[in-house]
């Protein structure tokens, strides 16, 4: 870069921009076609930006709101000439104006330094941005301190003045005040619904919002700490849903809990939800059983896993037709197959999958042939069945049930817990033949089984000489495992590609396992997380060196390590 001397903060920003290989001639921000437009930030900022924009109509000043990653959420005000220039450099909703993508600017640089900044015309790294001056002020959550976004005021460079940054900071402060006002209104509404549910139900109640969690005394007295933790996990799964929902969950103690979720709204804004809990305990004779037998082929000793294994075993032993429901990758088919091998090893078990037999008549014919031959049957991914196949299977199962006197076949289905709105025919027509549904729990509900799962998966893959250190296993037990056991198997496979024996240490885990944040990361955030983990590994954990390698300030890398929950 050439030109007159510049401020140190700008010079360092140019160095970061150069290290990020930012194009000096043409800004190239990433465009996200999907991003959340309805957030705490946008709701709080809306009235503030409306008021400011009404005062700046046809003025050469534009108000820009971004999220914490620099993605433009809203753009208001500005005369026609200014707006055309902003469009020409993609400073518009959906584009990410991070410093690493477009160089020094009021949005991205404010995020990098963690504070407000005014970037005047020639101080921009990219040549096409030097016609602007922009002042960016951070917006943080007044209670949690978390970064919400940036309020940026942009004008043509010739119109800049010292008041621009003060204007941005005042607007950001007002938005933060609105965050508190809105949070108070949402929390009051949620609290009101919570108290109403406690009074009317007389039972166990949980309420969850973005920043609020409540559990009444009844729930605390009737469920032990382990069951409470399971209830909270299931409640978190339901949180954020805009519609009422009723679901069953198996608790570690063996209790089946019916959880009824009711969302709370303030006008069109979701404040959270209230969940009323009813116990549906098993008969005393079932609870009195001394010990659930170990089932070869299944791995897990947690109370939750043992309970669901016993349910499937009971159904198979009595030849009760069964539906195994759960998220992808939880082990539904593995559990059904293992239980069948344990309880009915003398009978052949056929497994059919609509994905492998796409023609409806072909699948029905295969099912009929297997049942006629005396086989037991599992239909995997039954939620994928087409209408014609459901009709054919309904007719077939009716014949089997009517004719079954002795030696009846055992039939089971696997379905997704969230199978969409097109499952009406499956639920009302085919599932009528299956008196029981067992919910196979996601891995996050029985994390204590991870050590045994790790050993089993490594042995099955042929890596019996490879073990994980205690610290490494403990880290795996802190993760959310959205992909469940399938994701765990993939992680272990990735590790085994690099080494076949010995003890795997924490720093050898893939980047996705070095961060404990449970929020969903965008593809860009995932790439950023992986880059930070790799830089930390290459620098031996030296954060300053990693920041230098990535072209970040030390303050930025510390903030991102905290935000992503990266273990160092």
Coordinates of C-alpha atoms in Angstrom, one line a residue:
X1 CA 0.0 0.0 0.0
X2 CA 1.3 3.5 -0.8
X3 CA 0.1 7.0 0.2
X4 CA 0.3 9.3 3.2
X5 CA 0.9 8.0 6.7
X6 CA -2.1 6.3 8.3
X7 CA -3.3 5.5 11.8
X8 CA -1.8 2.4 13.4
X9 CA -5.2 0.7 13.6
X10 CA -5.7 1.2 9.9
X11 CA -2.2 0.0 9.0
X12 CA -2.7 -3.2 11.1
X13 CA -6.0 -3.7 9.4
X14 CA -4.3 -3.4 5.9
X15 CA -1.8 -6.0 7.0
X16 CA -4.7 -8.4 8.0
X17 CA -6.4 -7.7 4.7
X18 CA -3.2 -8.5 2.8
X19 CA -2.7 -11.7 4.7
X20 CA -6.2 -12.7 3.9
X21 CA -5.5 -12.2 0.1
X22 CA -8.2 -9.6 -0.2
X23 CA -8.6 -8.3 -3.7
X24 CA -7.4 -4.7 -3.7
X25 CA -9.4 -3.7 -6.8
X26 CA -12.7 -5.4 -6.5
X27 CA -14.6 -6.3 -3.3
X28 CA -15.8 -9.9 -3.3
X29 CA -18.1 -10.4 -0.3
X30 CA -19.8 -13.8 0.1
X31 CA -23.5 -13.9 -0.5
X32 CA -25.7 -16.0 1.8
X33 CA -29.1 -16.7 0.2
X34 CA -30.4 -18.0 3.5
X35 CA -29.9 -16.2 6.8
X36 CA -32.1 -15.5 9.8
X37 CA -34.0 -12.2 9.3
X38 CA -36.0 -12.6 12.5
X39 CA -33.7 -12.4 15.5
X40 CA -33.4 -10.5 18.8
X41 CA -31.2 -8.0 17.0
X42 CA -33.4 -7.3 14.0
X43 CA -36.5 -7.0 16.2
X44 CA -34.8 -4.6 18.5
X45 CA -33.1 -2.6 15.7
X46 CA -36.2 -2.3 13.5
X47 CA -37.9 0.7 15.3
X48 CA -34.6 2.5 15.8
X49 CA -33.6 2.2 12.2
X50 CA -37.1 3.2 11.1
X51 CA -36.9 6.4 13.1
X52 CA -33.4 7.2 11.9
X53 CA -34.3 6.5 8.3
X54 CA -37.3 8.8 8.4
X55 CA -35.0 11.6 9.4
X56 CA -32.5 10.9 6.7
X57 CA -34.9 10.6 3.7
X58 CA -33.0 11.6 0.5
X59 CA -29.9 12.4 2.5
X60 CA -26.6 11.0 1.3
X61 CA -26.3 8.8 4.5
X62 CA -27.2 5.1 4.7
X63 CA -27.8 3.1 7.9
X64 CA -26.6 -0.5 7.7
X65 CA -27.3 -3.3 10.2
X66 CA -25.2 -6.5 10.2
X67 CA -25.0 -9.6 12.3
X68 CA -22.0 -10.7 14.4
X69 CA -20.3 -12.1 11.3
X70 CA -20.7 -9.0 9.2
X71 CA -23.7 -10.3 7.1
X72 CA -25.8 -7.3 6.1
X73 CA -29.3 -7.7 7.5
X74 CA -30.9 -4.4 6.7
X75 CA -30.0 -1.2 4.8
X76 CA -32.0 2.0 5.1
X77 CA -31.9 5.6 3.9
X78 CA -29.5 7.1 1.5
X79 CA -30.2 9.1 -1.7
X80 CA -30.4 7.3 -5.1
X81 CA -26.8 8.1 -6.0
X82 CA -25.4 6.6 -2.8
X83 CA -27.6 3.5 -3.1
X84 CA -26.4 2.8 -6.6
X85 CA -22.8 3.1 -5.5
X86 CA -23.5 0.7 -2.6
X87 CA -25.1 -1.8 -4.9
X88 CA -22.1 -1.6 -7.2
X89 CA -19.9 -2.9 -4.4
X90 CA -22.4 -5.4 -3.0
X91 CA -22.9 -3.6 0.3
X92 CA -26.5 -4.9 0.5
X93 CA -28.6 -7.4 2.4
X94 CA -27.2 -10.9 2.3
X95 CA -23.6 -10.0 1.6
X96 CA -20.9 -10.6 4.3
X97 CA -18.7 -7.5 4.8
X98 CA -16.1 -9.2 6.9
X99 CA -12.6 -7.7 6.8
X100 CA -11.2 -11.0 5.6
X101 CA -13.3 -10.8 2.5
X102 CA -13.4 -7.1 1.5
X103 CA -10.6 -5.6 3.5
X104 CA -10.6 -2.6 5.9
X105 CA -14.1 -1.2 6.3
X106 CA -16.4 0.1 9.1
X107 CA -18.2 -3.2 9.6
X108 CA -15.5 -5.9 9.3
X109 CA -12.8 -3.8 11.0
X110 CA -15.1 -3.0 14.0
X111 CA -15.7 -6.7 14.4
X112 CA -11.9 -7.4 14.2
X113 CA -10.8 -4.9 16.8
X114 CA -13.8 -5.4 19.0
X115 CA -14.8 -1.7 19.1
X116 CA -16.1 1.3 17.2
X117 CA -14.1 2.7 14.3
X118 CA -14.5 5.3 11.6
X119 CA -12.9 4.4 8.3
X120 CA -12.5 7.4 6.0
X121 CA -12.3 7.2 2.2
X122 CA -8.6 6.5 1.5
X123 CA -8.3 4.3 4.6
X124 CA -10.2 1.5 2.9
X125 CA -8.0 -1.3 1.7
X126 CA -10.1 -1.9 -1.4
X127 CA -9.9 0.8 -4.1
X128 CA -13.6 0.7 -4.9
X129 CA -14.5 1.4 -1.3
X130 CA -12.5 4.6 -1.0
X131 CA -15.4 6.7 -2.3
X132 CA -17.1 6.0 1.1
X133 CA -16.6 6.8 4.7
X134 CA -18.2 4.4 7.2
X135 CA -18.5 4.4 10.9
X136 CA -19.2 1.0 12.6
X137 CA -20.3 0.5 16.2
X138 CA -20.7 -2.9 17.9
X139 CA -24.1 -3.9 19.3
X140 CA -23.7 -6.2 22.3
X141 CA -26.3 -7.9 24.5
X142 CA -26.7 -5.7 27.6
X143 CA -27.1 -8.8 29.9
X144 CA -25.0 -11.5 28.4
X145 CA -22.4 -9.3 26.8
X146 CA -22.5 -11.4 23.7
X147 CA -21.9 -9.8 20.3
X148 CA -25.1 -9.3 18.3
X149 CA -23.9 -7.2 15.3
X150 CA -22.8 -3.9 14.0
X151 CA -24.6 -0.6 13.3
X152 CA -22.8 1.1 10.4
X153 CA -23.3 4.6 9.1
X154 CA -22.0 5.0 5.5
X155 CA -21.8 8.1 3.4
X156 CA -19.7 9.4 0.5
X157 CA -16.2 10.2 1.5
X158 CA -16.5 13.9 0.7
X159 CA -19.4 14.2 3.2
X160 CA -17.6 12.6 6.2
X161 CA -17.3 14.5 9.5
X162 CA -16.4 13.7 13.1
X163 CA -20.0 13.3 14.1
X164 CA -20.5 10.2 12.0
X165 CA -19.0 7.8 14.6
X166 CA -20.8 9.4 17.5
X167 CA -24.0 9.0 15.5
X168 CA -23.3 5.3 15.0
X169 CA -22.5 4.7 18.7
X170 CA -25.7 6.5 19.9
X171 CA -27.8 4.4 17.5
X172 CA -26.1 1.2 18.7
X173 CA -26.7 2.1 22.3
X174 CA -30.4 2.7 21.6
X175 CA -30.7 -0.7 19.9
X176 CA -29.1 -2.3 23.0
X177 CA -31.7 -0.5 25.2
X178 CA -34.4 -1.9 22.9
X179 CA -33.0 -5.4 23.4
X180 CA -33.6 -5.1 27.1
X181 CA -37.1 -3.7 26.6
X182 CA -38.0 -6.6 24.2
X183 CA -36.4 -9.2 26.4
X184 CA -38.4 -8.0 29.4
X185 CA -41.7 -8.2 27.5
X186 CA -40.9 -11.7 26.2
X187 CA -39.8 -12.9 29.6
X188 CA -42.9 -11.4 31.3
X189 CA -45.1 -13.3 28.8
X190 CA -43.2 -16.5 29.3
X191 CA -43.4 -16.1 33.1
X192 CA -47.1 -15.5 32.9
X193 CA -47.7 -18.7 30.9
X194 CA -45.4 -20.7 33.2
X195 CA -47.3 -19.6 36.3
X196 CA -50.7 -20.4 34.6
X197 CA -49.5 -23.9 33.7
X198 CA -48.2 -24.5 37.3
X199 CA -51.6 -23.4 38.7
X200 CA -53.8 -25.3 36.3
X201 CA -51.9 -28.6 35.9
X202 CA -50.7 -29.1 39.5
X203 CA -47.9 -31.2 38.0
X204 CA -44.4 -30.8 36.6
X205 CA -43.7 -27.8 34.4
X206 CA -40.6 -26.5 32.6
X207 CA -40.3 -23.1 30.8
X208 CA -37.5 -22.2 28.4
X209 CA -36.7 -19.0 26.5
X210 CA -33.6 -17.6 24.9
X211 CA -32.2 -16.4 28.3
X212 CA -34.7 -18.0 30.7
X213 CA -35.1 -21.5 32.2
X214 CA -37.6 -22.4 34.9
X215 CA -38.5 -25.7 36.5
X216 CA -41.2 -25.9 39.2
X217 CA -40.9 -27.5 42.6
X218 CA -43.1 -30.4 41.6
X219 CA -40.6 -31.4 38.9
X220 CA -37.6 -31.1 41.2
X221 CA -39.3 -33.2 43.8
X222 CA -40.7 -36.0 41.6
X223 CA -37.6 -36.5 39.3
X224 CA -34.1 -37.2 40.5
X225 CA -31.1 -35.3 39.1
X226 CA -30.5 -37.7 36.2
X227 CA -34.1 -37.7 35.1
X228 CA -34.2 -33.9 35.4
X229 CA -31.1 -33.7 33.1
X230 CA -32.9 -35.9 30.5
X231 CA -36.1 -33.8 30.7
X232 CA -34.1 -30.6 30.2
X233 CA -32.3 -32.1 27.1
X234 CA -35.7 -33.1 25.5
X235 CA -37.1 -29.7 26.4
X236 CA -34.2 -28.0 24.6
X237 CA -35.0 -30.1 21.5
X238 CA -38.5 -28.7 21.5
X239 CA -37.6 -25.1 22.2
X240 CA -38.1 -22.7 19.3
X241 CA -41.0 -24.6 17.7
X242 CA -43.8 -22.3 16.7
X243 CA -46.5 -25.0 17.1
X244 CA -47.8 -27.0 20.0
X245 CA -46.2 -30.4 20.3
X246 CA -46.7 -33.6 22.4
X247 CA -44.0 -36.2 22.6
X248 CA -42.9 -39.1 24.8
X249 CA -39.5 -39.6 26.3
X250 CA -37.9 -42.5 28.1
X251 CA -36.1 -41.3 31.2
X252 CA -33.0 -43.1 32.7
X253 CA -35.1 -44.3 35.7
X254 CA -37.4 -46.2 33.4
X255 CA -40.2 -43.7 33.6
X256 CA -42.0 -42.7 30.4
X257 CA -42.7 -39.0 30.5
X258 CA -45.4 -37.3 28.3
X259 CA -44.2 -33.8 27.5
X260 CA -46.7 -31.3 26.1
X261 CA -45.0 -28.2 24.6
X262 CA -47.0 -24.9 24.2
X263 CA -45.2 -21.9 22.6
X264 CA -45.5 -18.4 24.0
X265 CA -45.8 -15.4 21.7
X266 CA -45.7 -11.7 22.1
X267 CA -47.6 -10.6 19.0
X268 CA -45.7 -12.4 16.3
X269 CA -42.5 -12.9 18.3
X270 CA -41.8 -16.3 19.9
X271 CA -40.8 -15.8 23.5
X272 CA -40.1 -19.4 24.3
X273 CA -42.3 -22.3 25.4
X274 CA -43.9 -24.0 28.4
X275 CA -43.8 -27.8 28.8
X276 CA -46.2 -29.7 31.0
X277 CA -44.9 -33.2 32.1
X278 CA -47.0 -36.2 32.9
X279 CA -45.5 -39.5 34.2
X280 CA -46.6 -42.7 32.5
X281 CA -44.8 -45.3 34.6
X282 CA -44.5 -48.9 33.6
X283 CA -46.4 -51.6 35.6
X284 CA -44.8 -52.5 38.9
X285 CA -44.0 -56.0 37.6
X286 CA -41.9 -54.6 34.8
X287 CA -40.1 -52.2 37.2
X288 CA -39.4 -55.0 39.6
X289 CA -37.3 -56.9 37.1
X290 CA -33.9 -57.3 38.6
X291 CA -31.6 -57.0 35.6
X292 CA -31.9 -56.3 31.9
X293 CA -30.0 -59.0 30.0
X294 CA -27.0 -58.0 28.0
X295 CA -27.8 -58.2 24.3
X296 CA -24.9 -59.1 22.0
X297 CA -24.5 -56.6 19.2
X298 CA -25.6 -53.6 21.2
X299 CA -23.3 -51.3 23.1
X300 CA -24.4 -49.3 26.1
X301 CA -25.0 -49.6 29.8
X302 CA -26.8 -46.3 30.4
X303 CA -30.2 -46.5 32.0
X304 CA -31.8 -44.9 28.9
X305 CA -30.2 -47.4 26.5
X306 CA -30.9 -50.4 28.7
X307 CA -34.6 -49.3 29.0
X308 CA -35.1 -49.0 25.2
X309 CA -33.3 -52.3 24.6
X310 CA -35.6 -54.0 27.1
X311 CA -38.7 -52.5 25.3
X312 CA -37.6 -53.9 22.0
X313 CA -36.6 -57.3 23.5
X314 CA -40.0 -57.6 25.2
X315 CA -41.8 -56.8 21.9
X316 CA -39.6 -59.3 19.9
X317 CA -40.1 -62.0 22.5
X318 CA -43.9 -61.6 22.4
X319 CA -43.9 -61.2 18.6
X320 CA -45.5 -57.8 19.0
X321 CA -45.1 -55.7 15.8
X322 CA -43.0 -52.7 16.5
X323 CA -42.0 -49.3 15.2
X324 CA -38.5 -48.0 16.0
X325 CA -38.5 -44.2 15.8
X326 CA -35.6 -41.9 16.1
X327 CA -33.2 -39.4 14.5
X328 CA -30.9 -40.5 11.7
X329 CA -27.9 -42.4 12.9
X330 CA -29.1 -43.4 16.4
X331 CA -28.8 -47.2 15.7
X332 CA -32.5 -48.2 15.1
X333 CA -31.7 -51.0 12.6
X334 CA -28.7 -52.2 14.6
X335 CA -30.8 -52.5 17.8
X336 CA -33.6 -54.3 16.0
X337 CA -31.2 -56.7 14.3
X338 CA -29.3 -57.4 17.6
X339 CA -32.4 -58.1 19.6
X340 CA -33.8 -60.4 16.9
X341 CA -30.5 -62.4 16.8
X342 CA -30.6 -62.7 20.6
X343 CA -34.3 -63.6 21.0
X344 CA -35.2 -65.4 17.7
X345 CA -31.9 -66.7 16.3
X346 CA -33.6 -69.7 14.8
X347 CA -35.7 -67.5 12.5
X348 CA -34.4 -65.8 9.3
X349 CA -34.7 -62.0 9.4
X350 CA -35.3 -60.1 6.1
X351 CA -34.5 -56.4 5.8
X352 CA -36.1 -54.4 3.0
X353 CA -35.5 -50.7 2.3
X354 CA -37.6 -48.5 0.0
X355 CA -34.4 -46.8 -1.2
X356 CA -33.1 -50.1 -2.5
X357 CA -36.5 -51.2 -4.0
X358 CA -37.8 -47.9 -5.4
X359 CA -40.8 -49.5 -7.3
X360 CA -43.8 -49.9 -4.9
X361 CA -44.9 -53.2 -6.4
X362 CA -41.4 -54.6 -6.2
X363 CA -41.1 -53.8 -2.5
X364 CA -44.6 -55.3 -1.7
X365 CA -43.7 -58.4 -3.7
X366 CA -40.4 -58.8 -1.8
X367 CA -42.2 -58.4 1.5
X368 CA -44.8 -61.0 0.6
X369 CA -42.2 -63.5 -0.6
X370 CA -40.2 -63.2 2.7
X371 CA -43.3 -63.6 4.9
X372 CA -44.5 -66.5 2.8
X373 CA -41.1 -68.2 3.4
X374 CA -41.5 -67.9 7.2
X375 CA -39.1 -65.0 7.7
X376 CA -39.4 -62.2 10.1
X377 CA -39.3 -58.8 8.5
X378 CA -37.9 -55.3 9.1
X379 CA -38.8 -52.5 6.7
X380 CA -36.1 -49.9 7.0
X381 CA -36.8 -46.2 6.3
X382 CA -40.6 -46.8 6.2
X383 CA -41.1 -43.0 6.1
X384 CA -39.9 -43.2 2.5
X385 CA -42.7 -45.5 1.4
X386 CA -44.7 -44.3 -1.5
X387 CA -48.5 -44.2 -1.4
X388 CA -48.8 -47.3 -3.6
X389 CA -46.4 -49.3 -1.4
X390 CA -48.3 -48.3 1.7
X391 CA -51.6 -49.5 0.1
X392 CA -50.0 -52.8 -0.8
X393 CA -48.4 -53.4 2.5
X394 CA -51.6 -52.5 4.3
X395 CA -53.4 -55.2 2.4
X396 CA -50.5 -57.7 3.0
X397 CA -50.3 -57.1 6.7
X398 CA -54.1 -57.4 7.1
X399 CA -53.8 -60.9 5.5
X400 CA -50.9 -61.9 7.7
X401 CA -52.6 -60.7 10.8
X402 CA -55.9 -62.4 10.0
X403 CA -54.2 -65.8 9.2
X404 CA -51.7 -65.8 12.0
X405 CA -52.5 -68.5 14.5
X406 CA -49.2 -69.9 15.5
X407 CA -45.6 -69.2 14.5
X408 CA -46.6 -65.6 13.5
X409 CA -43.8 -63.5 12.0
X410 CA -42.3 -60.6 13.8
X411 CA -42.4 -57.3 11.8
X412 CA -40.8 -54.0 12.6
X413 CA -40.4 -50.7 10.9
X414 CA -37.8 -47.9 11.3
X415 CA -39.0 -44.3 10.8
X416 CA -37.6 -40.9 11.5
X417 CA -38.9 -39.0 14.5
X418 CA -39.3 -35.9 12.3
X419 CA -40.7 -37.3 9.1
X420 CA -42.4 -34.2 7.8
X421 CA -46.0 -33.4 6.9
X422 CA -46.3 -36.1 4.2
X423 CA -46.6 -39.0 6.6
X424 CA -50.3 -38.9 7.1
X425 CA -51.0 -42.1 5.1
X426 CA -48.2 -43.9 6.9
X427 CA -49.4 -42.8 10.3
X428 CA -53.1 -43.5 9.8
X429 CA -53.0 -46.5 7.6
X430 CA -49.9 -48.6 8.0
X431 CA -48.9 -47.9 11.6
X432 CA -52.4 -49.1 12.6
X433 CA -50.9 -52.6 12.6
X434 CA -48.1 -51.8 15.0
X435 CA -49.3 -51.4 18.6
X436 CA -46.1 -50.0 20.0
X437 CA -43.6 -47.4 19.0
X438 CA -40.2 -47.3 20.7
X439 CA -38.2 -44.1 20.5
X440 CA -34.5 -44.9 20.1
X441 CA -32.7 -42.0 21.9
X442 CA -30.2 -39.7 20.3
X443 CA -26.6 -40.0 21.4
X444 CA -26.7 -36.7 23.3
X445 CA -29.2 -38.4 25.7
X446 CA -26.8 -41.2 26.7
X447 CA -23.4 -39.6 26.4
X448 CA -22.1 -41.9 29.1
X449 CA -22.2 -44.8 26.5
X450 CA -19.5 -43.1 24.4
X451 CA -16.5 -44.8 25.9
X452 CA -18.0 -48.2 25.2
X453 CA -19.2 -47.1 21.7
X454 CA -15.7 -45.9 20.9
X455 CA -14.1 -49.2 21.8
X456 CA -16.7 -51.2 19.9
X457 CA -16.6 -49.1 16.7
X458 CA -12.8 -49.2 16.6
X459 CA -12.7 -52.9 17.0
X460 CA -15.4 -53.5 14.3
X461 CA -13.4 -51.3 12.0
X462 CA -10.3 -53.3 12.6
X463 CA -8.4 -50.9 14.8
X464 CA -8.3 -52.7 18.1
X465 CA -4.8 -51.4 18.8
X466 CA -6.0 -47.8 18.6
X467 CA -7.3 -46.2 21.9
X468 CA -8.3 -42.7 22.9
X469 CA -6.9 -41.0 26.0
X470 CA -9.2 -40.1 28.9
X471 CA -9.0 -36.4 28.0
X472 CA -9.9 -37.2 24.4
X473 CA -12.9 -39.4 25.4
X474 CA -14.1 -36.7 27.9
X475 CA -14.0 -34.2 25.0
X476 CA -16.2 -36.5 22.9
X477 CA -18.7 -36.7 25.7
X478 CA -19.1 -32.9 25.7
X479 CA -20.3 -32.7 22.1
X480 CA -23.8 -32.5 20.8
X481 CA -23.5 -35.3 18.1
X482 CA -26.2 -34.0 15.7
X483 CA -25.4 -37.0 13.5
X484 CA -25.5 -39.4 16.5
X485 CA -23.6 -42.8 16.3
X486 CA -23.1 -42.4 12.6
X487 CA -21.2 -39.2 13.1
X488 CA -19.1 -40.8 15.9
X489 CA -18.2 -43.6 13.5
X490 CA -17.1 -41.0 10.9
X491 CA -15.0 -39.2 13.4
X492 CA -13.2 -42.4 14.5
X493 CA -12.7 -43.4 10.8
X494 CA -11.1 -40.0 10.1
X495 CA -8.8 -40.5 13.1
X496 CA -7.8 -44.0 12.0
X497 CA -6.8 -42.8 8.6
X498 CA -4.0 -41.0 10.2
X499 CA -2.9 -43.6 12.7
X500 CA -3.6 -47.3 13.2
X501 CA -2.4 -47.8 16.8
X502 CA -1.4 -46.0 19.9
X503 CA -3.2 -43.5 22.0
X504 CA -5.1 -40.6 20.4
X505 CA -4.6 -37.3 22.2
X506 CA -6.9 -34.4 22.3
X507 CA -5.0 -32.4 19.6
X508 CA -5.5 -35.2 17.1
X509 CA -9.2 -34.9 17.1
X510 CA -10.8 -33.4 13.9
X511 CA -11.6 -29.7 14.2
X512 CA -15.3 -30.4 14.5
X513 CA -14.6 -32.2 17.8
X514 CA -12.4 -29.5 19.2
X515 CA -15.3 -27.0 19.6
X516 CA -18.1 -27.5 22.1
X517 CA -20.6 -24.9 20.9
X518 CA -24.1 -26.5 20.5
X519 CA -25.5 -23.9 18.1
X520 CA -25.7 -24.7 14.4
X521 CA -22.7 -23.3 12.5
X522 CA -23.1 -21.9 9.0
X523 CA -20.7 -23.4 6.4
X524 CA -18.6 -20.2 6.7
X525 CA -18.4 -20.5 10.5
X526 CA -17.4 -24.1 10.3
X527 CA -14.6 -23.3 7.9
X528 CA -13.5 -20.5 10.2
X529 CA -13.6 -22.8 13.3
X530 CA -11.5 -25.5 11.4
X531 CA -8.9 -22.9 10.3
X532 CA -8.5 -21.7 13.9
X533 CA -8.2 -25.2 15.3
X534 CA -5.6 -26.1 12.6
X535 CA -3.6 -22.9 13.3
X536 CA -3.6 -23.6 17.0
X537 CA -2.4 -27.2 16.3
X538 CA 0.4 -25.9 14.0
X539 CA 1.5 -23.4 16.6
X540 CA 1.5 -25.8 19.5
X541 CA -1.4 -24.0 21.1
X542 CA 0.3 -20.5 20.9
X543 CA -2.7 -18.2 20.4
X544 CA -0.6 -15.2 19.4
X545 CA 1.2 -17.2 16.8
X546 CA -2.1 -18.7 15.5
X547 CA -3.6 -15.3 15.3
X548 CA -0.6 -14.0 13.3
X549 CA -0.9 -17.0 10.9
X550 CA -4.6 -16.2 10.3
X551 CA -4.1 -12.5 10.1
X552 CA -6.3 -11.9 13.2
X553 CA -5.7 -9.8 16.2
X554 CA -5.1 -11.6 19.5
X555 CA -8.4 -10.1 20.8
X556 CA -10.2 -11.6 17.8
X557 CA -8.8 -15.1 18.1
X558 CA -9.5 -15.1 21.9
X559 CA -13.1 -14.1 21.2
X560 CA -13.6 -16.7 18.5
X561 CA -12.1 -19.4 20.6
X562 CA -14.6 -18.5 23.3
X563 CA -17.6 -18.3 20.8
X564 CA -16.8 -21.6 19.2
X565 CA -16.0 -23.3 22.5
X566 CA -12.6 -24.5 21.1
X567 CA -10.6 -26.6 23.6
X568 CA -7.0 -25.5 23.7

